[in-house]
PDB file of C-alpha atoms in Angstrom:
ATOM      1  CA  UNK A 524      45.565  87.636 -28.521  1.00 76.00           C
ATOM      2  CA  UNK A 525      43.339  84.887 -26.766  1.00 84.00           C
ATOM      3  CA  UNK A 526      45.453  81.828 -25.894  1.00 91.00           C
ATOM      4  CA  UNK A 527      44.886  78.648 -23.749  1.00 95.00           C
ATOM      5  CA  UNK A 528      47.888  76.761 -22.497  1.00 96.00           C
ATOM      6  CA  UNK A 529      47.825  73.292 -21.015  1.00 97.00           C
ATOM      7  CA  UNK A 530      51.487  72.339 -20.428  1.00 96.00           C
ATOM      8  CA  UNK A 531      50.956  68.501 -19.848  1.00 95.00           C
ATOM      9  CA  UNK A 532      50.091  66.425 -22.647  1.00 95.00           C
ATOM     10  CA  UNK A 533      49.683  63.395 -20.311  1.00 97.00           C
ATOM     11  CA  UNK A 534      49.251  63.160 -16.484  1.00 97.00           C
ATOM     12  CA  UNK A 535      49.473  59.623 -14.921  1.00 97.00           C
ATOM     13  CA  UNK A 536      48.493  59.053 -11.382  1.00 97.00           C
ATOM     14  CA  UNK A 537      47.380  56.285  -9.214  1.00 97.00           C
ATOM     15  CA  UNK A 538      43.957  55.752  -7.888  1.00 97.00           C
ATOM     16  CA  UNK A 539      43.215  57.762  -4.901  1.00 97.00           C
ATOM     17  CA  UNK A 540      45.999  60.280  -5.435  1.00 97.00           C
ATOM     18  CA  UNK A 541      45.294  63.988  -5.844  1.00 97.00           C
ATOM     19  CA  UNK A 542      44.938  65.497  -9.493  1.00 97.00           C
ATOM     20  CA  UNK A 543      45.839  68.824 -10.739  1.00 97.00           C
ATOM     21  CA  UNK A 544      45.538  69.706 -14.551  1.00 97.00           C
ATOM     22  CA  UNK A 545      47.109  73.061 -15.174  1.00 97.00           C
ATOM     23  CA  UNK A 546      45.681  75.622 -17.328  1.00 97.00           C
ATOM     24  CA  UNK A 547      46.882  79.099 -18.199  1.00 97.00           C
ATOM     25  CA  UNK A 548      45.285  81.785 -20.291  1.00 95.00           C
ATOM     26  CA  UNK A 549      45.833  85.152 -21.955  1.00 93.00           C
ATOM     27  CA  UNK A 550      43.100  87.552 -22.354  1.00 89.00           C
ATOM     28  CA  UNK A 551      42.820  91.066 -22.315  1.00 83.00           C
ATOM     29  CA  UNK A 552      39.118  91.355 -20.825  1.00 80.00           C
ATOM     30  CA  UNK A 553      37.174  89.669 -18.223  1.00 83.00           C
ATOM     31  CA  UNK A 554      37.524  85.895 -18.689  1.00 87.00           C
ATOM     32  CA  UNK A 555      35.227  83.155 -18.848  1.00 90.00           C
ATOM     33  CA  UNK A 556      36.576  79.885 -18.439  1.00 92.00           C
ATOM     34  CA  UNK A 557      35.411  76.259 -18.941  1.00 93.00           C
ATOM     35  CA  UNK A 558      36.800  72.601 -18.691  1.00 95.00           C
ATOM     36  CA  UNK A 559      35.365  70.028 -21.068  1.00 96.00           C
ATOM     37  CA  UNK A 560      36.063  66.273 -20.843  1.00 96.00           C
ATOM     38  CA  UNK A 561      35.918  63.542 -23.221  1.00 96.00           C
ATOM     39  CA  UNK A 562      35.757  59.841 -21.993  1.00 96.00           C
ATOM     40  CA  UNK A 563      36.568  57.316 -24.321  1.00 94.00           C
ATOM     41  CA  UNK A 564      34.038  56.880 -27.211  1.00 91.00           C
ATOM     42  CA  UNK A 565      31.991  59.522 -26.061  1.00 93.00           C
ATOM     43  CA  UNK A 566      31.163  63.121 -26.914  1.00 94.00           C
ATOM     44  CA  UNK A 567      32.925  66.157 -25.686  1.00 95.00           C
ATOM     45  CA  UNK A 568      31.153  67.389 -22.755  1.00 93.00           C
ATOM     46  CA  UNK A 569      31.072  70.305 -20.322  1.00 92.00           C
ATOM     47  CA  UNK A 570      32.530  69.412 -17.008  1.00 94.00           C
ATOM     48  CA  UNK A 571      32.371  72.773 -15.268  1.00 91.00           C
ATOM     49  CA  UNK A 572      32.539  76.659 -15.812  1.00 87.00           C
ATOM     50  CA  UNK A 573      34.109  79.006 -13.301  1.00 82.00           C
ATOM     51  CA  UNK A 574      31.005  81.212 -13.243  1.00 76.00           C
ATOM     52  CA  UNK A 575      28.828  78.510 -11.691  1.00 76.00           C
ATOM     53  CA  UNK A 576      31.616  77.790  -9.063  1.00 70.00           C
ATOM     54  CA  UNK A 577      30.174  74.465  -8.625  1.00 77.00           C
ATOM     55  CA  UNK A 578      32.019  71.034  -8.088  1.00 77.00           C
ATOM     56  CA  UNK A 579      31.224  68.264 -10.806  1.00 83.00           C
ATOM     57  CA  UNK A 580      32.256  64.604 -10.071  1.00 89.00           C
ATOM     58  CA  UNK A 581      34.692  65.971  -7.218  1.00 90.00           C
ATOM     59  CA  UNK A 582      36.317  68.311  -9.573  1.00 94.00           C
ATOM     60  CA  UNK A 583      36.987  71.956  -8.741  1.00 92.00           C
ATOM     61  CA  UNK A 584      38.571  74.887 -10.557  1.00 93.00           C
ATOM     62  CA  UNK A 585      39.194  78.297  -9.170  1.00 87.00           C
ATOM     63  CA  UNK A 586      39.964  81.097 -11.546  1.00 90.00           C
ATOM     64  CA  UNK A 587      43.133  83.011 -10.415  1.00 90.00           C
ATOM     65  CA  UNK A 588      43.193  86.180 -12.325  1.00 88.00           C
ATOM     66  CA  UNK A 589      46.625  87.213 -10.823  1.00 90.00           C
ATOM     67  CA  UNK A 590      48.321  84.034 -12.099  1.00 91.00           C
ATOM     68  CA  UNK A 591      45.791  83.864 -15.167  1.00 93.00           C
ATOM     69  CA  UNK A 592      45.231  80.282 -14.129  1.00 94.00           C
ATOM     70  CA  UNK A 593      42.098  78.016 -13.996  1.00 95.00           C
ATOM     71  CA  UNK A 594      43.554  74.629 -12.589  1.00 96.00           C
ATOM     72  CA  UNK A 595      41.477  71.733 -12.440  1.00 96.00           C
ATOM     73  CA  UNK A 596      41.709  69.710  -9.243  1.00 95.00           C
ATOM     74  CA  UNK A 597      40.375  66.704  -7.552  1.00 96.00           C
ATOM     75  CA  UNK A 598      41.568  65.607  -4.174  1.00 95.00           C
ATOM     76  CA  UNK A 599      41.288  61.768  -4.872  1.00 96.00           C
ATOM     77  CA  UNK A 600      41.480  60.340  -8.391  1.00 97.00           C
ATOM     78  CA  UNK A 601      39.397  57.606  -9.488  1.00 97.00           C
ATOM     79  CA  UNK A 602      39.637  55.181 -12.501  1.00 97.00           C
ATOM     80  CA  UNK A 603      36.615  56.285 -14.380  1.00 96.00           C
ATOM     81  CA  UNK A 604      38.269  60.089 -14.176  1.00 97.00           C
ATOM     82  CA  UNK A 605      40.499  58.858 -16.886  1.00 98.00           C
ATOM     83  CA  UNK A 606      39.731  60.837 -20.014  1.00 98.00           C
ATOM     84  CA  UNK A 607      40.931  63.703 -22.164  1.00 97.00           C
ATOM     85  CA  UNK A 608      40.526  67.155 -20.452  1.00 97.00           C
ATOM     86  CA  UNK A 609      40.520  70.318 -22.347  1.00 97.00           C
ATOM     87  CA  UNK A 610      40.401  73.874 -20.820  1.00 97.00           C
ATOM     88  CA  UNK A 611      38.814  76.480 -22.830  1.00 95.00           C
ATOM     89  CA  UNK A 612      38.330  80.311 -22.795  1.00 93.00           C
ATOM     90  CA  UNK A 613      35.504  82.178 -24.189  1.00 90.00           C
ATOM     91  CA  UNK A 614      35.608  84.850 -26.788  1.00 83.00           C
ATOM     92  CA  UNK A 615      33.063  86.967 -28.846  1.00 72.00           C
ATOM     93  CA  UNK A 616      29.899  85.398 -30.386  1.00 65.00           C
ATOM     94  CA  UNK A 617      30.070  82.486 -27.696  1.00 77.00           C
ATOM     95  CA  UNK A 618      33.054  80.998 -29.397  1.00 88.00           C
ATOM     96  CA  UNK A 619      35.692  78.904 -27.473  1.00 91.00           C
ATOM     97  CA  UNK A 620      39.458  78.929 -27.615  1.00 93.00           C
ATOM     98  CA  UNK A 621      40.466  75.461 -26.605  1.00 95.00           C
ATOM     99  CA  UNK A 622      43.912  74.396 -25.305  1.00 95.00           C
ATOM    100  CA  UNK A 623      45.633  71.435 -26.565  1.00 96.00           C
ATOM    101  CA  UNK A 624      44.419  69.198 -23.897  1.00 96.00           C
ATOM    102  CA  UNK A 625      45.751  66.653 -21.345  1.00 97.00           C
ATOM    103  CA  UNK A 626      45.150  63.263 -21.460  1.00 97.00           C
ATOM    104  CA  UNK A 627      44.665  61.873 -17.525  1.00 98.00           C
ATOM    105  CA  UNK A 628      45.206  58.298 -16.939  1.00 98.00           C
ATOM    106  CA  UNK A 629      44.269  56.749 -13.503  1.00 98.00           C
ATOM    107  CA  UNK A 630      45.887  53.422 -12.671  1.00 97.00           C
ATOM    108  CA  UNK A 631      44.725  51.198 -10.172  1.00 94.00           C
TER     109      UNK A 631
ATOM    110  CA  UNK B 989      18.879  66.521 -23.642  1.00 66.00           C
ATOM    111  CA  UNK B 990      20.364  68.722 -26.657  1.00 62.00           C
ATOM    112  CA  UNK B 991      21.140  66.512 -29.549  1.00 91.00           C
ATOM    113  CA  UNK B 992      23.700  67.293 -31.925  1.00 96.00           C
ATOM    114  CA  UNK B 993      23.982  64.653 -34.779  1.00 96.00           C
ATOM    115  CA  UNK B 994      26.457  64.448 -37.350  1.00 96.00           C
ATOM    116  CA  UNK B 995      25.575  62.252 -40.221  1.00 90.00           C
ATOM    117  CA  UNK B 996      28.637  60.532 -41.120  1.00 90.00           C
ATOM    118  CA  UNK B 997      30.665  58.997 -38.352  1.00 92.00           C
ATOM    119  CA  UNK B 998      33.696  57.833 -41.000  1.00 96.00           C
ATOM    120  CA  UNK B 999      34.507  58.818 -44.435  1.00 96.00           C
ATOM    121  CA  UNK B1000      37.094  57.925 -46.723  1.00 97.00           C
ATOM    122  CA  UNK B1001      37.611  60.272 -49.580  1.00 97.00           C
ATOM    123  CA  UNK B1002      40.213  60.717 -52.199  1.00 97.00           C
ATOM    124  CA  UNK B1003      42.348  63.775 -52.846  1.00 97.00           C
ATOM    125  CA  UNK B1004      40.299  66.397 -54.677  1.00 97.00           C
ATOM    126  CA  UNK B1005      37.105  65.153 -53.960  1.00 97.00           C
ATOM    127  CA  UNK B1006      34.176  67.583 -52.607  1.00 97.00           C
ATOM    128  CA  UNK B1007      33.324  66.530 -49.298  1.00 97.00           C
ATOM    129  CA  UNK B1008      30.006  67.440 -47.433  1.00 97.00           C
ATOM    130  CA  UNK B1009      29.694  67.169 -43.574  1.00 97.00           C
ATOM    131  CA  UNK B1010      26.346  67.383 -42.191  1.00 97.00           C
ATOM    132  CA  UNK B1011      25.379  68.666 -38.669  1.00 97.00           C
ATOM    133  CA  UNK B1012      21.528  68.935 -37.296  1.00 97.00           C
ATOM    134  CA  UNK B1013      20.759  70.360 -33.725  1.00 96.00           C
ATOM    135  CA  UNK B1014      17.326  69.835 -32.084  1.00 94.00           C
ATOM    136  CA  UNK B1015      17.336  72.758 -29.510  1.00 90.00           C
ATOM    137  CA  UNK B1016      16.704  75.678 -31.592  1.00 91.00           C
ATOM    138  CA  UNK B1017      20.399  77.033 -30.819  1.00 92.00           C
ATOM    139  CA  UNK B1018      21.221  80.208 -32.490  1.00 91.00           C
ATOM    140  CA  UNK B1019      25.016  79.411 -32.571  1.00 93.00           C
ATOM    141  CA  UNK B1020      26.669  76.543 -34.531  1.00 96.00           C
ATOM    142  CA  UNK B1021      30.376  75.583 -34.842  1.00 97.00           C
ATOM    143  CA  UNK B1022      32.971  73.446 -36.746  1.00 98.00           C
ATOM    144  CA  UNK B1023      35.994  72.467 -35.026  1.00 97.00           C
ATOM    145  CA  UNK B1024      38.688  70.066 -36.138  1.00 97.00           C
ATOM    146  CA  UNK B1025      40.370  67.929 -33.371  1.00 96.00           C
ATOM    147  CA  UNK B1026      43.826  66.681 -33.790  1.00 95.00           C
ATOM    148  CA  UNK B1027      46.065  64.855 -31.398  1.00 90.00           C
ATOM    149  CA  UNK B1028      48.411  67.413 -29.723  1.00 89.00           C
ATOM    150  CA  UNK B1029      46.820  70.376 -31.274  1.00 92.00           C
ATOM    151  CA  UNK B1030      43.463  70.267 -29.431  1.00 93.00           C
ATOM    152  CA  UNK B1031      40.446  71.716 -31.018  1.00 95.00           C
ATOM    153  CA  UNK B1032      40.749  74.419 -33.566  1.00 95.00           C
ATOM    154  CA  UNK B1033      37.701  76.606 -34.845  1.00 95.00           C
ATOM    155  CA  UNK B1034      36.990  76.428 -38.570  1.00 97.00           C
ATOM    156  CA  UNK B1035      33.912  78.428 -38.919  1.00 97.00           C
ATOM    157  CA  UNK B1036      30.956  79.469 -36.861  1.00 95.00           C
ATOM    158  CA  UNK B1037      27.363  80.965 -37.530  1.00 95.00           C
ATOM    159  CA  UNK B1038      25.222  82.748 -35.408  1.00 92.00           C
ATOM    160  CA  UNK B1039      22.174  82.892 -37.455  1.00 90.00           C
ATOM    161  CA  UNK B1040      20.842  81.469 -40.540  1.00 92.00           C
ATOM    162  CA  UNK B1041      22.711  82.555 -43.678  1.00 88.00           C
ATOM    163  CA  UNK B1042      25.423  83.988 -41.628  1.00 91.00           C
ATOM    164  CA  UNK B1043      28.923  82.764 -41.382  1.00 94.00           C
ATOM    165  CA  UNK B1044      32.145  83.767 -39.828  1.00 94.00           C
ATOM    166  CA  UNK B1045      35.495  82.355 -40.081  1.00 95.00           C
ATOM    167  CA  UNK B1046      37.302  80.922 -37.211  1.00 93.00           C
ATOM    168  CA  UNK B1047      41.065  80.390 -36.670  1.00 93.00           C
ATOM    169  CA  UNK B1048      41.732  77.813 -39.826  1.00 96.00           C
ATOM    170  CA  UNK B1049      39.091  78.403 -42.459  1.00 97.00           C
ATOM    171  CA  UNK B1050      41.354  77.855 -45.440  1.00 96.00           C
ATOM    172  CA  UNK B1051      40.146  75.049 -47.522  1.00 96.00           C
ATOM    173  CA  UNK B1052      36.781  75.039 -46.092  1.00 98.00           C
ATOM    174  CA  UNK B1053      33.443  76.671 -46.494  1.00 97.00           C
ATOM    175  CA  UNK B1054      30.118  76.199 -44.625  1.00 97.00           C
ATOM    176  CA  UNK B1055      26.259  76.653 -45.431  1.00 96.00           C
ATOM    177  CA  UNK B1056      23.568  77.333 -43.013  1.00 96.00           C
ATOM    178  CA  UNK B1057      20.139  77.620 -44.753  1.00 95.00           C
ATOM    179  CA  UNK B1058      18.184  76.472 -41.715  1.00 95.00           C
ATOM    180  CA  UNK B1059      18.414  77.251 -38.151  1.00 95.00           C
ATOM    181  CA  UNK B1060      19.049  73.677 -37.263  1.00 96.00           C
ATOM    182  CA  UNK B1061      21.427  72.544 -39.806  1.00 97.00           C
ATOM    183  CA  UNK B1062      25.249  73.712 -40.201  1.00 97.00           C
ATOM    184  CA  UNK B1063      27.171  71.949 -43.131  1.00 97.00           C
ATOM    185  CA  UNK B1064      30.967  71.936 -43.661  1.00 98.00           C
ATOM    186  CA  UNK B1065      32.211  71.627 -47.241  1.00 97.00           C
ATOM    187  CA  UNK B1066      35.642  70.863 -48.295  1.00 97.00           C
ATOM    188  CA  UNK B1067      35.695  72.078 -52.054  1.00 94.00           C
ATOM    189  CA  UNK B1068      38.724  70.046 -52.915  1.00 97.00           C
ATOM    190  CA  UNK B1069      40.022  67.545 -49.997  1.00 97.00           C
ATOM    191  CA  UNK B1070      43.524  67.223 -49.292  1.00 97.00           C
ATOM    192  CA  UNK B1071      45.538  64.681 -47.357  1.00 97.00           C
ATOM    193  CA  UNK B1072      46.157  67.267 -44.529  1.00 96.00           C
ATOM    194  CA  UNK B1073      42.503  67.668 -43.887  1.00 98.00           C
ATOM    195  CA  UNK B1074      42.435  64.177 -42.671  1.00 98.00           C
ATOM    196  CA  UNK B1075      40.962  64.758 -39.082  1.00 97.00           C
ATOM    197  CA  UNK B1076      38.159  64.271 -36.571  1.00 97.00           C
ATOM    198  CA  UNK B1077      35.692  67.027 -37.265  1.00 98.00           C
ATOM    199  CA  UNK B1078      33.447  68.093 -34.433  1.00 97.00           C
ATOM    200  CA  UNK B1079      30.031  69.961 -35.044  1.00 97.00           C
ATOM    201  CA  UNK B1080      28.809  71.859 -31.869  1.00 96.00           C
ATOM    202  CA  UNK B1081      25.687  74.451 -30.874  1.00 95.00           C
ATOM    203  CA  UNK B1082      25.237  76.804 -28.171  1.00 92.00           C
ATOM    204  CA  UNK B1083      22.684  78.993 -26.835  1.00 79.00           C
ATOM    205  CA  UNK B1084      23.222  82.264 -25.041  1.00 76.00           C
ATOM    206  CA  UNK B1085      24.701  80.580 -21.982  1.00 76.00           C
ATOM    207  CA  UNK B1086      27.685  80.004 -24.002  1.00 78.00           C
ATOM    208  CA  UNK B1087      28.054  76.017 -23.098  1.00 86.00           C
ATOM    209  CA  UNK B1088      28.614  74.097 -26.252  1.00 92.00           C
ATOM    210  CA  UNK B1089      27.196  70.889 -27.103  1.00 94.00           C
ATOM    211  CA  UNK B1090      28.991  68.432 -29.379  1.00 96.00           C
ATOM    212  CA  UNK B1091      28.253  65.953 -31.836  1.00 96.00           C
ATOM    213  CA  UNK B1092      29.936  62.837 -31.835  1.00 95.00           C
ATOM    214  CA  UNK B1093      32.376  63.516 -34.483  1.00 96.00           C
ATOM    215  CA  UNK B1094      33.173  62.887 -38.095  1.00 97.00           C
ATOM    216  CA  UNK B1095      36.497  61.133 -38.906  1.00 97.00           C
ATOM    217  CA  UNK B1096      37.586  62.090 -42.259  1.00 97.00           C
ATOM    218  CA  UNK B1097      40.497  60.267 -44.171  1.00 97.00           C
ATOM    219  CA  UNK B1098      41.688  61.709 -47.345  1.00 97.00           C
ATOM    220  CA  UNK B1099      43.765  59.486 -49.426  1.00 96.00           C
TER     221      UNK B1099
END
């Protein structure tokens, strides 16, 4: 069965510190993975997808099939990065299975 | 920009009432979805639709039904609301790329 695991409910860092939000998945086929973000009082939106291999707002994520991971990283956190982050795995009919989310808090 | 609009931002209903949550998208997307979002549980898929009059059960369909009479509109129905259906409900649509575009959410409280 498809499953997405985000082991941390809350990650708290200081501004300028590196950030890594962990995501592990289980999927029998070729995975397609995404990171979605929800800022306070805003709708959930796509941050990045592994297929595009792009960096958005300084965030990157590399798919590691050996470790079945898709961790989200940023070398220097900013206060405006504080948000709820969800890792998601695509399954049939364009449906996504989401993890439980990690709240990132960046303190000044 | 893709716009997904949910008709009600906040609703308060009583146990046993019938509840309709409406969602409209303006980008001619084939696929539409209803998720519920709960703290500590993330997003869970209730129902989805990949075409007009087509519907598929998601992971937690019990207690819910849906209607898709027009391509742009996808409705979630709670036939008899219960307190455990108190939640934030998110509607989304997607095209063939798979990216989901979400509405702002409807926060339902069942008393």
